[in-house]
JSON list of C-alpha atoms in Angstrom, two decimals:
[
{"chain": "I", "resi": 177, "resn": "MET", "atom": "CA", "xyz": [-0.20, -0.27, 0.04]},
{"chain": "I", "resi": 178, "resn": "GLU", "atom": "CA", "xyz": [3.31, 2.20, 0.87]},
{"chain": "I", "resi": 179, "resn": "GLY", "atom": "CA", "xyz": [4.11, 1.75, -2.46]},
{"chain": "I", "resi": 180, "resn": "THR", "atom": "CA", "xyz": [1.72, 2.27, -4.76]},
{"chain": "I", "resi": 181, "resn": "GLU", "atom": "CA", "xyz": [1.00, 6.04, -3.02]},
{"chain": "I", "resi": 182, "resn": "GLN", "atom": "CA", "xyz": [5.39, 6.43, -3.48]},
{"chain": "I", "resi": 183, "resn": "ASN", "atom": "CA", "xyz": [4.52, 5.63, -6.82]},
{"chain": "I", "resi": 184, "resn": "ALA", "atom": "CA", "xyz": [1.15, 7.43, -7.42]},
{"chain": "I", "resi": 185, "resn": "SER", "atom": "CA", "xyz": [3.45, 10.37, -5.58]},
{"chain": "I", "resi": 186, "resn": "ALA", "atom": "CA", "xyz": [6.30, 9.91, -7.74]},
{"chain": "I", "resi": 187, "resn": "ASP", "atom": "CA", "xyz": [3.78, 10.03, -10.66]},
{"chain": "I", "resi": 188, "resn": "LEU", "atom": "CA", "xyz": [2.08, 12.80, -10.28]},
{"chain": "I", "resi": 189, "resn": "VAL", "atom": "CA", "xyz": [5.39, 14.63, -9.64]},
{"chain": "I", "resi": 190, "resn": "ALA", "atom": "CA", "xyz": [6.34, 13.53, -12.88]},
{"chain": "I", "resi": 191, "resn": "VAL", "atom": "CA", "xyz": [3.05, 14.96, -14.08]},
{"chain": "I", "resi": 192, "resn": "LEU", "atom": "CA", "xyz": [3.84, 18.38, -12.26]},
{"chain": "I", "resi": 193, "resn": "ALA", "atom": "CA", "xyz": [7.65, 18.35, -13.55]},
{"chain": "I", "resi": 194, "resn": "ARG", "atom": "CA", "xyz": [6.23, 18.65, -17.55]},
{"chain": "I", "resi": 195, "resn": "ILE", "atom": "CA", "xyz": [4.86, 21.46, -16.66]},
{"chain": "I", "resi": 196, "resn": "GLN", "atom": "CA", "xyz": [7.69, 23.05, -14.67]},
{"chain": "I", "resi": 197, "resn": "ALA", "atom": "CA", "xyz": [9.90, 22.21, -18.20]},
{"chain": "I", "resi": 198, "resn": "ARG", "atom": "CA", "xyz": [7.55, 25.44, -19.50]},
{"chain": "I", "resi": 199, "resn": "LEU", "atom": "CA", "xyz": [8.31, 27.77, -16.87]},
{"chain": "I", "resi": 200, "resn": "GLU", "atom": "CA", "xyz": [10.72, 30.24, -16.23]},
{"chain": "I", "resi": 201, "resn": "LEU", "atom": "CA", "xyz": [9.94, 31.92, -13.40]},
{"chain": "I", "resi": 202, "resn": "ASP", "atom": "CA", "xyz": [10.84, 33.03, -9.97]},
{"chain": "I", "resi": 203, "resn": "ARG", "atom": "CA", "xyz": [11.73, 30.23, -7.16]},
{"chain": "I", "resi": 204, "resn": "GLU", "atom": "CA", "xyz": [8.58, 31.83, -5.45]},
{"chain": "I", "resi": 205, "resn": "THR", "atom": "CA", "xyz": [6.36, 32.01, -8.14]},
{"chain": "I", "resi": 206, "resn": "GLU", "atom": "CA", "xyz": [6.99, 29.06, -9.65]},
{"chain": "I", "resi": 207, "resn": "ARG", "atom": "CA", "xyz": [6.47, 27.01, -6.67]},
{"chain": "I", "resi": 208, "resn": "GLU", "atom": "CA", "xyz": [2.92, 28.88, -6.15]},
{"chain": "I", "resi": 209, "resn": "VAL", "atom": "CA", "xyz": [2.25, 28.10, -9.28]},
{"chain": "I", "resi": 210, "resn": "LEU", "atom": "CA", "xyz": [2.82, 23.91, -8.80]},
{"chain": "I", "resi": 211, "resn": "ASP", "atom": "CA", "xyz": [1.14, 24.24, -5.56]},
{"chain": "I", "resi": 212, "resn": "GLU", "atom": "CA", "xyz": [-2.24, 25.48, -6.90]},
{"chain": "I", "resi": 213, "resn": "ILE", "atom": "CA", "xyz": [-2.13, 22.82, -10.46]},
{"chain": "I", "resi": 214, "resn": "ARG", "atom": "CA", "xyz": [-1.29, 20.00, -7.22]},
{"chain": "I", "resi": 215, "resn": "SER", "atom": "CA", "xyz": [-4.03, 21.36, -5.26]},
{"chain": "I", "resi": 216, "resn": "HIS", "atom": "CA", "xyz": [-6.18, 20.62, -8.44]},
{"chain": "I", "resi": 217, "resn": "LEU", "atom": "CA", "xyz": [-4.49, 17.40, -9.18]},
{"chain": "I", "resi": 218, "resn": "GLU", "atom": "CA", "xyz": [-5.56, 15.88, -6.54]},
{"chain": "I", "resi": 219, "resn": "GLU", "atom": "CA", "xyz": [-8.60, 17.15, -6.51]},
{"chain": "I", "resi": 220, "resn": "VAL", "atom": "CA", "xyz": [-9.72, 15.51, -10.06]},
{"chain": "I", "resi": 221, "resn": "VAL", "atom": "CA", "xyz": [-7.13, 12.38, -9.16]},
{"chain": "I", "resi": 222, "resn": "ALA", "atom": "CA", "xyz": [-9.58, 11.41, -5.79]},
{"chain": "I", "resi": 223, "resn": "GLU", "atom": "CA", "xyz": [-13.14, 12.26, -8.00]},
{"chain": "I", "resi": 224, "resn": "ALA", "atom": "CA", "xyz": [-11.86, 9.38, -10.52]},
{"chain": "I", "resi": 225, "resn": "GLN", "atom": "CA", "xyz": [-10.47, 6.62, -8.06]},
{"chain": "I", "resi": 226, "resn": "ALA", "atom": "CA", "xyz": [-13.97, 8.05, -5.89]},
{"chain": "I", "resi": 227, "resn": "ARG", "atom": "CA", "xyz": [-15.17, 6.50, -9.71]},
{"chain": "I", "resi": 228, "resn": "GLY", "atom": "CA", "xyz": [-13.29, 3.41, -9.24]},
{"chain": "I", "resi": 229, "resn": "LEU", "atom": "CA", "xyz": [-10.45, 4.53, -11.30]},
{"chain": "I", "resi": 230, "resn": "SER", "atom": "CA", "xyz": [-7.05, 3.24, -9.99]},
{"chain": "I", "resi": 231, "resn": "GLU", "atom": "CA", "xyz": [-4.96, 5.47, -9.17]},
{"chain": "I", "resi": 232, "resn": "THR", "atom": "CA", "xyz": [-2.54, 5.80, -12.68]},
{"chain": "I", "resi": 233, "resn": "ALA", "atom": "CA", "xyz": [-6.05, 5.83, -14.24]},
{"chain": "I", "resi": 234, "resn": "ALA", "atom": "CA", "xyz": [-7.14, 9.03, -12.44]},
{"chain": "I", "resi": 235, "resn": "LEU", "atom": "CA", "xyz": [-3.78, 10.57, -12.59]},
{"chain": "I", "resi": 236, "resn": "ALA", "atom": "CA", "xyz": [-3.70, 10.25, -16.53]},
{"chain": "I", "resi": 237, "resn": "GLU", "atom": "CA", "xyz": [-7.13, 11.29, -16.41]},
{"chain": "I", "resi": 238, "resn": "ALA", "atom": "CA", "xyz": [-6.32, 14.16, -14.68]},
{"chain": "I", "resi": 239, "resn": "ALA", "atom": "CA", "xyz": [-3.50, 15.05, -17.31]},
{"chain": "I", "resi": 240, "resn": "ALA", "atom": "CA", "xyz": [-5.41, 14.79, -20.29]},
{"chain": "I", "resi": 241, "resn": "ARG", "atom": "CA", "xyz": [-8.24, 17.04, -18.68]},
{"chain": "I", "resi": 242, "resn": "PHE", "atom": "CA", "xyz": [-6.02, 19.78, -17.29]},
{"chain": "I", "resi": 243, "resn": "GLY", "atom": "CA", "xyz": [-3.68, 20.09, -20.53]},
{"chain": "I", "resi": 244, "resn": "LEU", "atom": "CA", "xyz": [-0.89, 20.21, -19.10]},
{"chain": "I", "resi": 245, "resn": "GLU", "atom": "CA", "xyz": [1.80, 21.82, -21.77]},
{"chain": "I", "resi": 246, "resn": "GLU", "atom": "CA", "xyz": [-0.52, 24.82, -22.87]},
{"chain": "I", "resi": 247, "resn": "THR", "atom": "CA", "xyz": [-1.09, 25.29, -20.15]},
{"chain": "I", "resi": 248, "resn": "GLY", "atom": "CA", "xyz": [2.63, 25.49, -18.75]},
{"chain": "I", "resi": 249, "resn": "SER", "atom": "CA", "xyz": [3.05, 27.72, -21.50]},
{"chain": "I", "resi": 250, "resn": "GLU", "atom": "CA", "xyz": [0.57, 30.12, -21.15]},
{"chain": "I", "resi": 251, "resn": "LEU", "atom": "CA", "xyz": [1.57, 30.60, -17.37]},
{"chain": "I", "resi": 252, "resn": "GLN", "atom": "CA", "xyz": [4.60, 31.50, -18.73]},
{"chain": "I", "resi": 253, "resn": "GLN", "atom": "CA", "xyz": [2.94, 34.03, -20.66]},
{"chain": "I", "resi": 254, "resn": "THR", "atom": "CA", "xyz": [1.33, 35.50, -17.66]},
{"chain": "I", "resi": 255, "resn": "HIS", "atom": "CA", "xyz": [3.73, 35.33, -15.56]},
{"chain": "I", "resi": 256, "resn": "ALA", "atom": "CA", "xyz": [6.79, 36.41, -17.90]},
{"chain": "I", "resi": 257, "resn": "GLY", "atom": "CA", "xyz": [5.53, 39.93, -17.86]},
{"chain": "I", "resi": 258, "resn": "TRP", "atom": "CA", "xyz": [6.37, 40.63, -14.37]},
{"chain": "I", "resi": 259, "resn": "GLY", "atom": "CA", "xyz": [9.56, 38.26, -14.49]},
{"chain": "I", "resi": 260, "resn": "THR", "atom": "CA", "xyz": [10.77, 40.90, -17.63]},
{"chain": "I", "resi": 261, "resn": "ALA", "atom": "CA", "xyz": [9.73, 43.68, -15.48]},
{"chain": "I", "resi": 262, "resn": "GLU", "atom": "CA", "xyz": [11.99, 42.42, -12.53]},
{"chain": "I", "resi": 263, "resn": "GLY", "atom": "CA", "xyz": [14.95, 41.43, -15.39]},
{"chain": "I", "resi": 264, "resn": "VAL", "atom": "CA", "xyz": [14.43, 44.81, -16.85]},
{"chain": "I", "resi": 265, "resn": "LEU", "atom": "CA", "xyz": [14.72, 46.29, -12.77]},
{"chain": "I", "resi": 266, "resn": "ALA", "atom": "CA", "xyz": [17.46, 43.99, -11.58]},
{"chain": "I", "resi": 267, "resn": "ALA", "atom": "CA", "xyz": [19.88, 44.85, -14.84]},
{"chain": "I", "resi": 268, "resn": "GLY", "atom": "CA", "xyz": [19.25, 48.41, -15.01]},
{"chain": "I", "resi": 269, "resn": "LEU", "atom": "CA", "xyz": [19.47, 49.21, -11.51]},
{"chain": "I", "resi": 270, "resn": "PRO", "atom": "CA", "xyz": [23.01, 48.94, -11.28]},
{"chain": "I", "resi": 271, "resn": "VAL", "atom": "CA", "xyz": [23.23, 51.50, -14.13]},
{"chain": "I", "resi": 272, "resn": "LEU", "atom": "CA", "xyz": [20.79, 53.88, -13.06]},
{"chain": "I", "resi": 273, "resn": "CYS", "atom": "CA", "xyz": [23.06, 53.63, -9.47]},
{"chain": "I", "resi": 274, "resn": "ALA", "atom": "CA", "xyz": [25.42, 54.53, -11.41]},
{"chain": "I", "resi": 275, "resn": "LEU", "atom": "CA", "xyz": [24.61, 57.46, -12.94]},
{"chain": "I", "resi": 276, "resn": "VAL", "atom": "CA", "xyz": [22.81, 58.81, -10.35]},
{"chain": "I", "resi": 277, "resn": "LEU", "atom": "CA", "xyz": [26.30, 58.75, -8.61]},
{"chain": "I", "resi": 278, "resn": "ARG", "atom": "CA", "xyz": [28.23, 59.98, -11.91]},
{"chain": "I", "resi": 279, "resn": "ALA", "atom": "CA", "xyz": [25.79, 63.12, -12.04]},
{"chain": "I", "resi": 280, "resn": "GLY", "atom": "CA", "xyz": [25.85, 63.49, -7.73]},
{"chain": "I", "resi": 281, "resn": "LEU", "atom": "CA", "xyz": [29.94, 63.58, -8.08]},
{"chain": "I", "resi": 282, "resn": "ARG", "atom": "CA", "xyz": [30.73, 65.48, -10.82]},
{"chain": "I", "resi": 283, "resn": "PRO", "atom": "CA", "xyz": [30.80, 68.73, -9.31]},
{"chain": "I", "resi": 284, "resn": "ARG", "atom": "CA", "xyz": [33.03, 67.18, -6.53]},
{"chain": "I", "resi": 285, "resn": "TRP", "atom": "CA", "xyz": [35.09, 66.31, -8.80]},
{"chain": "I", "resi": 286, "resn": "HIS", "atom": "CA", "xyz": [34.72, 69.02, -11.43]},
{"chain": "I", "resi": 287, "resn": "HIS", "atom": "CA", "xyz": [35.97, 71.65, -8.21]},
{"chain": "I", "resi": 288, "resn": "ARG", "atom": "CA", "xyz": [38.54, 69.83, -6.57]},
{"chain": "I", "resi": 289, "resn": "ARG", "atom": "CA", "xyz": [40.31, 70.15, -10.54]},
{"chain": "I", "resi": 290, "resn": "LEU", "atom": "CA", "xyz": [39.25, 73.82, -10.30]},
{"chain": "I", "resi": 291, "resn": "ALA", "atom": "CA", "xyz": [40.95, 73.89, -6.95]},
{"chain": "I", "resi": 292, "resn": "THR", "atom": "CA", "xyz": [43.92, 71.94, -8.41]},
{"chain": "I", "resi": 293, "resn": "GLY", "atom": "CA", "xyz": [44.41, 74.08, -11.01]},
{"chain": "I", "resi": 294, "resn": "ALA", "atom": "CA", "xyz": [46.47, 71.54, -12.15]},
{"chain": "I", "resi": 295, "resn": "ARG", "atom": "CA", "xyz": [43.95, 70.57, -15.53]},
{"chain": "I", "resi": 296, "resn": "ALA", "atom": "CA", "xyz": [43.55, 74.56, -16.73]},
{"chain": "I", "resi": 297, "resn": "PRO", "atom": "CA", "xyz": [45.31, 77.21, -16.21]},
{"chain": "I", "resi": 298, "resn": "GLY", "atom": "CA", "xyz": [42.05, 79.63, -17.27]},
{"chain": "I", "resi": 299, "resn": "LEU", "atom": "CA", "xyz": [39.58, 77.61, -15.10]},
{"chain": "I", "resi": 300, "resn": "LEU", "atom": "CA", "xyz": [39.88, 79.57, -12.08]},
{"chain": "I", "resi": 301, "resn": "ASP", "atom": "CA", "xyz": [36.51, 79.33, -11.27]},
{"chain": "I", "resi": 302, "resn": "CYS", "atom": "CA", "xyz": [32.83, 78.19, -12.96]},
{"chain": "I", "resi": 303, "resn": "SER", "atom": "CA", "xyz": [30.83, 79.26, -15.34]},
{"chain": "I", "resi": 304, "resn": "ARG", "atom": "CA", "xyz": [28.91, 76.40, -15.07]},
{"chain": "I", "resi": 305, "resn": "CYS", "atom": "CA", "xyz": [28.25, 76.46, -12.07]},
{"chain": "I", "resi": 306, "resn": "GLY", "atom": "CA", "xyz": [29.53, 79.59, -10.07]},
{"chain": "I", "resi": 307, "resn": "PHE", "atom": "CA", "xyz": [32.85, 78.30, -8.22]},
{"chain": "I", "resi": 308, "resn": "VAL", "atom": "CA", "xyz": [35.24, 80.25, -7.55]},
{"chain": "I", "resi": 309, "resn": "ASP", "atom": "CA", "xyz": [38.47, 78.82, -6.01]},
{"chain": "I", "resi": 310, "resn": "PRO", "atom": "CA", "xyz": [39.86, 80.88, -3.18]},
{"chain": "I", "resi": 311, "resn": "HIS", "atom": "CA", "xyz": [42.69, 79.52, -2.91]},
{"chain": "I", "resi": 312, "resn": "VAL", "atom": "CA", "xyz": [44.22, 81.47, -6.25]},
{"chain": "C", "resi": 177, "resn": "MET", "atom": "CA", "xyz": [-9.00, 28.57, -33.50]},
{"chain": "C", "resi": 178, "resn": "SER", "atom": "CA", "xyz": [-12.88, 27.76, -33.83]},
{"chain": "C", "resi": 179, "resn": "LEU", "atom": "CA", "xyz": [-15.20, 30.07, -33.60]},
{"chain": "C", "resi": 180, "resn": "ARG", "atom": "CA", "xyz": [-16.68, 28.41, -30.08]},
{"chain": "C", "resi": 181, "resn": "ASP", "atom": "CA", "xyz": [-13.49, 28.88, -28.91]},
{"chain": "C", "resi": 182, "resn": "GLN", "atom": "CA", "xyz": [-12.41, 32.37, -29.14]},
{"chain": "C", "resi": 183, "resn": "ILE", "atom": "CA", "xyz": [-16.24, 33.19, -27.79]},
{"chain": "C", "resi": 184, "resn": "ARG", "atom": "CA", "xyz": [-14.62, 30.85, -25.30]},
{"chain": "C", "resi": 185, "resn": "LYS", "atom": "CA", "xyz": [-11.59, 32.52, -24.27]},
{"chain": "C", "resi": 186, "resn": "GLY", "atom": "CA", "xyz": [-13.44, 36.49, -25.32]},
{"chain": "C", "resi": 187, "resn": "SER", "atom": "CA", "xyz": [-15.82, 35.31, -22.26]},
{"chain": "C", "resi": 188, "resn": "THR", "atom": "CA", "xyz": [-13.63, 33.58, -19.30]},
{"chain": "C", "resi": 189, "resn": "GLU", "atom": "CA", "xyz": [-13.14, 36.73, -17.70]},
{"chain": "C", "resi": 190, "resn": "ILE", "atom": "CA", "xyz": [-16.78, 37.84, -17.26]},
{"chain": "C", "resi": 191, "resn": "LEU", "atom": "CA", "xyz": [-17.98, 34.18, -16.47]},
{"chain": "C", "resi": 192, "resn": "ILE", "atom": "CA", "xyz": [-15.54, 34.33, -13.78]},
{"chain": "C", "resi": 193, "resn": "LEU", "atom": "CA", "xyz": [-16.14, 36.91, -12.03]},
{"chain": "C", "resi": 194, "resn": "SER", "atom": "CA", "xyz": [-19.97, 36.79, -12.58]},
{"chain": "C", "resi": 195, "resn": "LEU", "atom": "CA", "xyz": [-19.25, 32.99, -9.93]},
{"chain": "C", "resi": 196, "resn": "LEU", "atom": "CA", "xyz": [-16.47, 34.50, -7.97]},
{"chain": "C", "resi": 197, "resn": "ALA", "atom": "CA", "xyz": [-19.28, 37.84, -6.98]},
{"chain": "C", "resi": 198, "resn": "GLU", "atom": "CA", "xyz": [-21.34, 34.68, -5.82]},
{"chain": "C", "resi": 199, "resn": "LYS", "atom": "CA", "xyz": [-18.85, 32.89, -2.99]},
{"chain": "C", "resi": 200, "resn": "PRO", "atom": "CA", "xyz": [-15.07, 32.57, -3.02]},
{"chain": "C", "resi": 201, "resn": "MET", "atom": "CA", "xyz": [-14.12, 29.74, -5.19]},
{"chain": "C", "resi": 202, "resn": "TYR", "atom": "CA", "xyz": [-11.42, 27.35, -6.14]},
{"chain": "C", "resi": 203, "resn": "GLY", "atom": "CA", "xyz": [-10.00, 26.86, -9.30]},
{"chain": "C", "resi": 204, "resn": "TYR", "atom": "CA", "xyz": [-11.62, 23.42, -9.63]},
{"chain": "C", "resi": 205, "resn": "GLN", "atom": "CA", "xyz": [-14.68, 24.25, -8.15]},
{"chain": "C", "resi": 206, "resn": "ILE", "atom": "CA", "xyz": [-14.94, 27.25, -10.56]},
{"chain": "C", "resi": 207, "resn": "SER", "atom": "CA", "xyz": [-13.75, 24.94, -13.94]},
{"chain": "C", "resi": 208, "resn": "GLN", "atom": "CA", "xyz": [-16.99, 22.87, -12.82]},
{"chain": "C", "resi": 209, "resn": "GLU", "atom": "CA", "xyz": [-19.33, 25.40, -12.16]},
{"chain": "C", "resi": 210, "resn": "LEU", "atom": "CA", "xyz": [-18.24, 26.50, -15.61]},
{"chain": "C", "resi": 211, "resn": "GLN", "atom": "CA", "xyz": [-18.91, 23.72, -17.29]},
{"chain": "C", "resi": 212, "resn": "ARG", "atom": "CA", "xyz": [-22.30, 22.41, -15.09]},
{"chain": "C", "resi": 213, "resn": "ARG", "atom": "CA", "xyz": [-24.13, 25.22, -15.70]},
{"chain": "C", "resi": 214, "resn": "SER", "atom": "CA", "xyz": [-23.42, 26.01, -19.14]},
{"chain": "C", "resi": 215, "resn": "GLY", "atom": "CA", "xyz": [-24.39, 22.07, -19.74]},
{"chain": "C", "resi": 216, "resn": "GLY", "atom": "CA", "xyz": [-20.87, 22.10, -21.05]},
{"chain": "C", "resi": 217, "resn": "TYR", "atom": "CA", "xyz": [-21.10, 24.81, -23.62]},
{"chain": "C", "resi": 218, "resn": "PHE", "atom": "CA", "xyz": [-17.86, 26.18, -21.60]},
{"chain": "C", "resi": 219, "resn": "ASP", "atom": "CA", "xyz": [-16.32, 23.14, -21.42]},
{"chain": "C", "resi": 220, "resn": "MET", "atom": "CA", "xyz": [-12.31, 23.84, -21.65]},
{"chain": "C", "resi": 221, "resn": "LYS", "atom": "CA", "xyz": [-9.24, 21.83, -20.44]},
{"chain": "C", "resi": 222, "resn": "GLU", "atom": "CA", "xyz": [-9.22, 22.79, -16.66]},
{"chain": "C", "resi": 223, "resn": "GLY", "atom": "CA", "xyz": [-5.59, 24.05, -16.75]},
{"chain": "C", "resi": 224, "resn": "LEU", "atom": "CA", "xyz": [-6.32, 27.39, -18.71]},
{"chain": "C", "resi": 225, "resn": "LEU", "atom": "CA", "xyz": [-8.25, 28.46, -15.98]},
{"chain": "C", "resi": 226, "resn": "TYR", "atom": "CA", "xyz": [-5.02, 29.26, -14.69]},
{"chain": "C", "resi": 227, "resn": "PRO", "atom": "CA", "xyz": [-3.57, 32.07, -16.52]},
{"chain": "C", "resi": 228, "resn": "THR", "atom": "CA", "xyz": [-6.48, 33.53, -16.69]},
{"chain": "C", "resi": 229, "resn": "LEU", "atom": "CA", "xyz": [-7.59, 33.68, -13.36]},
{"chain": "C", "resi": 230, "resn": "HIS", "atom": "CA", "xyz": [-3.62, 34.50, -12.36]},
{"chain": "C", "resi": 231, "resn": "ARG", "atom": "CA", "xyz": [-4.11, 37.55, -15.16]},
{"chain": "C", "resi": 232, "resn": "MET", "atom": "CA", "xyz": [-7.18, 39.13, -12.95]},
{"chain": "C", "resi": 233, "resn": "LYS", "atom": "CA", "xyz": [-4.99, 38.58, -10.23]},
{"chain": "C", "resi": 234, "resn": "GLN", "atom": "CA", "xyz": [-2.96, 40.67, -11.83]},
{"chain": "C", "resi": 235, "resn": "GLU", "atom": "CA", "xyz": [-5.19, 43.35, -12.23]},
{"chain": "C", "resi": 236, "resn": "GLY", "atom": "CA", "xyz": [-6.45, 43.62, -9.42]},
{"chain": "C", "resi": 237, "resn": "TYR", "atom": "CA", "xyz": [-9.96, 41.76, -10.15]},
{"chain": "C", "resi": 238, "resn": "LEU", "atom": "CA", "xyz": [-9.29, 39.16, -7.49]},
{"chain": "C", "resi": 239, "resn": "THR", "atom": "CA", "xyz": [-6.98, 38.17, -4.44]},
{"chain": "C", "resi": 240, "resn": "SER", "atom": "CA", "xyz": [-6.62, 34.82, -3.37]},
{"chain": "C", "resi": 241, "resn": "GLU", "atom": "CA", "xyz": [-6.18, 32.95, -0.33]},
{"chain": "C", "resi": 242, "resn": "TRP", "atom": "CA", "xyz": [-4.59, 30.07, 0.69]},
{"chain": "C", "resi": 243, "resn": "ARG", "atom": "CA", "xyz": [-7.65, 27.37, 2.89]},
{"chain": "C", "resi": 244, "resn": "GLU", "atom": "CA", "xyz": [-6.58, 23.86, 4.60]},
{"chain": "C", "resi": 245, "resn": "VAL", "atom": "CA", "xyz": [-10.01, 21.62, 3.84]},
{"chain": "C", "resi": 246, "resn": "SER", "atom": "CA", "xyz": [-8.18, 18.72, 6.26]},
{"chain": "C", "resi": 247, "resn": "PRO", "atom": "CA", "xyz": [-4.77, 17.94, 7.38]},
{"chain": "C", "resi": 248, "resn": "ALA", "atom": "CA", "xyz": [-3.92, 16.82, 4.18]},
{"chain": "C", "resi": 249, "resn": "ARG", "atom": "CA", "xyz": [-5.38, 19.05, 1.99]},
{"chain": "C", "resi": 250, "resn": "ARG", "atom": "CA", "xyz": [-5.79, 22.74, 0.81]},
{"chain": "C", "resi": 251, "resn": "ARG", "atom": "CA", "xyz": [-7.20, 25.17, -2.05]},
{"chain": "C", "resi": 252, "resn": "LYS", "atom": "CA", "xyz": [-6.23, 28.36, -3.19]},
{"chain": "C", "resi": 253, "resn": "TYR", "atom": "CA", "xyz": [-9.84, 30.14, -3.01]},
{"chain": "C", "resi": 254, "resn": "TYR", "atom": "CA", "xyz": [-10.01, 33.40, -5.17]},
{"chain": "C", "resi": 255, "resn": "ILE", "atom": "CA", "xyz": [-11.91, 36.22, -3.73]},
{"chain": "C", "resi": 256, "resn": "ILE", "atom": "CA", "xyz": [-13.32, 39.26, -6.05]},
{"chain": "C", "resi": 257, "resn": "THR", "atom": "CA", "xyz": [-12.22, 42.48, -4.91]},
{"chain": "C", "resi": 258, "resn": "ASP", "atom": "CA", "xyz": [-14.66, 45.82, -5.01]},
{"chain": "C", "resi": 259, "resn": "LYS", "atom": "CA", "xyz": [-12.53, 46.78, -9.11]},
{"chain": "C", "resi": 260, "resn": "GLY", "atom": "CA", "xyz": [-13.87, 43.65, -9.77]},
{"chain": "C", "resi": 261, "resn": "ARG", "atom": "CA", "xyz": [-16.84, 43.79, -8.64]},
{"chain": "C", "resi": 262, "resn": "GLN", "atom": "CA", "xyz": [-17.06, 47.33, -10.88]},
{"chain": "C", "resi": 263, "resn": "VAL", "atom": "CA", "xyz": [-15.56, 45.37, -14.30]},
{"chain": "C", "resi": 264, "resn": "LEU", "atom": "CA", "xyz": [-18.45, 42.60, -14.14]},
{"chain": "C", "resi": 265, "resn": "ARG", "atom": "CA", "xyz": [-21.01, 45.57, -13.79]},
{"chain": "C", "resi": 266, "resn": "GLU", "atom": "CA", "xyz": [-19.29, 47.25, -17.08]},
{"chain": "C", "resi": 267, "resn": "GLN", "atom": "CA", "xyz": [-18.43, 44.40, -18.81]},
{"chain": "C", "resi": 268, "resn": "ALA", "atom": "CA", "xyz": [-22.36, 43.01, -17.86]},
{"chain": "C", "resi": 269, "resn": "VAL", "atom": "CA", "xyz": [-23.88, 46.01, -19.17]},
{"chain": "C", "resi": 270, "resn": "GLU", "atom": "CA", "xyz": [-21.35, 45.16, -22.49]},
{"chain": "C", "resi": 271, "resn": "TRP", "atom": "CA", "xyz": [-22.31, 41.97, -23.19]},
{"chain": "C", "resi": 272, "resn": "HIS", "atom": "CA", "xyz": [-25.84, 42.72, -22.65]},
{"chain": "C", "resi": 273, "resn": "THR", "atom": "CA", "xyz": [-25.66, 45.80, -25.22]},
{"chain": "C", "resi": 274, "resn": "PHE", "atom": "CA", "xyz": [-23.58, 43.12, -28.14]},
{"chain": "C", "resi": 275, "resn": "ILE", "atom": "CA", "xyz": [-26.12, 40.37, -27.85]},
{"chain": "C", "resi": 276, "resn": "GLU", "atom": "CA", "xyz": [-29.19, 42.93, -27.91]},
{"chain": "C", "resi": 277, "resn": "LYS", "atom": "CA", "xyz": [-27.48, 44.68, -31.34]},
{"chain": "C", "resi": 278, "resn": "LEU", "atom": "CA", "xyz": [-26.29, 40.99, -32.49]},
{"chain": "C", "resi": 279, "resn": "LEU", "atom": "CA", "xyz": [-29.58, 39.01, -32.59]},
{"chain": "C", "resi": 280, "resn": "PRO", "atom": "CA", "xyz": [-31.61, 41.63, -34.76]},
{"chain": "C", "resi": 281, "resn": "LEU", "atom": "CA", "xyz": [-28.91, 41.73, -37.03]},
{"chain": "C", "resi": 282, "resn": "LEU", "atom": "CA", "xyz": [-28.48, 37.66, -37.52]},
{"chain": "C", "resi": 283, "resn": "ALA", "atom": "CA", "xyz": [-32.83, 37.37, -37.59]},
{"chain": "C", "resi": 284, "resn": "SER", "atom": "CA", "xyz": [-33.31, 39.87, -40.38]},
{"chain": "C", "resi": 285, "resn": "PRO", "atom": "CA", "xyz": [-32.04, 39.34, -43.53]},
{"chain": "C", "resi": 286, "resn": "THR", "atom": "CA", "xyz": [-31.60, 35.26, -42.93]},
{"chain": "C", "resi": 287, "resn": "GLY", "atom": "CA", "xyz": [-34.07, 34.32, -40.74]},
{"chain": "C", "resi": 288, "resn": "LEU", "atom": "CA", "xyz": [-31.57, 32.36, -39.76]},
{"chain": "C", "resi": 289, "resn": "LEU", "atom": "CA", "xyz": [-33.10, 32.84, -35.78]},
{"chain": "C", "resi": 290, "resn": "LYS", "atom": "CA", "xyz": [-36.73, 32.76, -36.53]},
{"chain": "C", "resi": 291, "resn": "ASN", "atom": "CA", "xyz": [-37.53, 28.81, -36.04]},
{"chain": "C", "resi": 292, "resn": "THR", "atom": "CA", "xyz": [-35.20, 29.13, -33.10]}
]
């Protein structure tokens, strides 16, 4: 009996793997989606078994009614928008940070250059921001 | 895609909203109710309901929560939001208008609907 339950569980895992193969989502979303599908398939299997089907036959029926591959693809499309947005944000964030830092630090660099006078002898004050080098 | 598939796809959202306006339901329950109430017309692959449910949740029409129904089983229930109810009202008006306008157009030149 225990062996049969283990087989059924392994079969269900195999069925879920067919959907999972279509998903490329973040771990939490994927787990949530697969938990829900597992719950659905377990309901259908239980009903089919109550009608007298074996566990294997019940799971085969549940999988056929569910439409594993089509559903997997559509779920991927549905959630990919969010995943893509997260991806763009993740990829763009360092660039954004670099731009902000650069913009924030530029005046300091600019003034340091003026203060040292090492760069250009003619630039003793700054026509851009009005800075005047007190050391000159 | 057949005409029936197109109609079904276009109306899945309002059908789900109308069911959930009655009470919270879980995915399998929604698919069974749709099938039962439509006499099998809205029979479709059960899994295809989930992308629609998830999209509607992203849109803010639904929320969801897991509920333990037995020590070994839990179900994810979907609950309609105020925004979902508003969308349901708007879509219901639109569908009524669509059907109202469509039926006379079909009936008059062809007489197809005269005997139905």
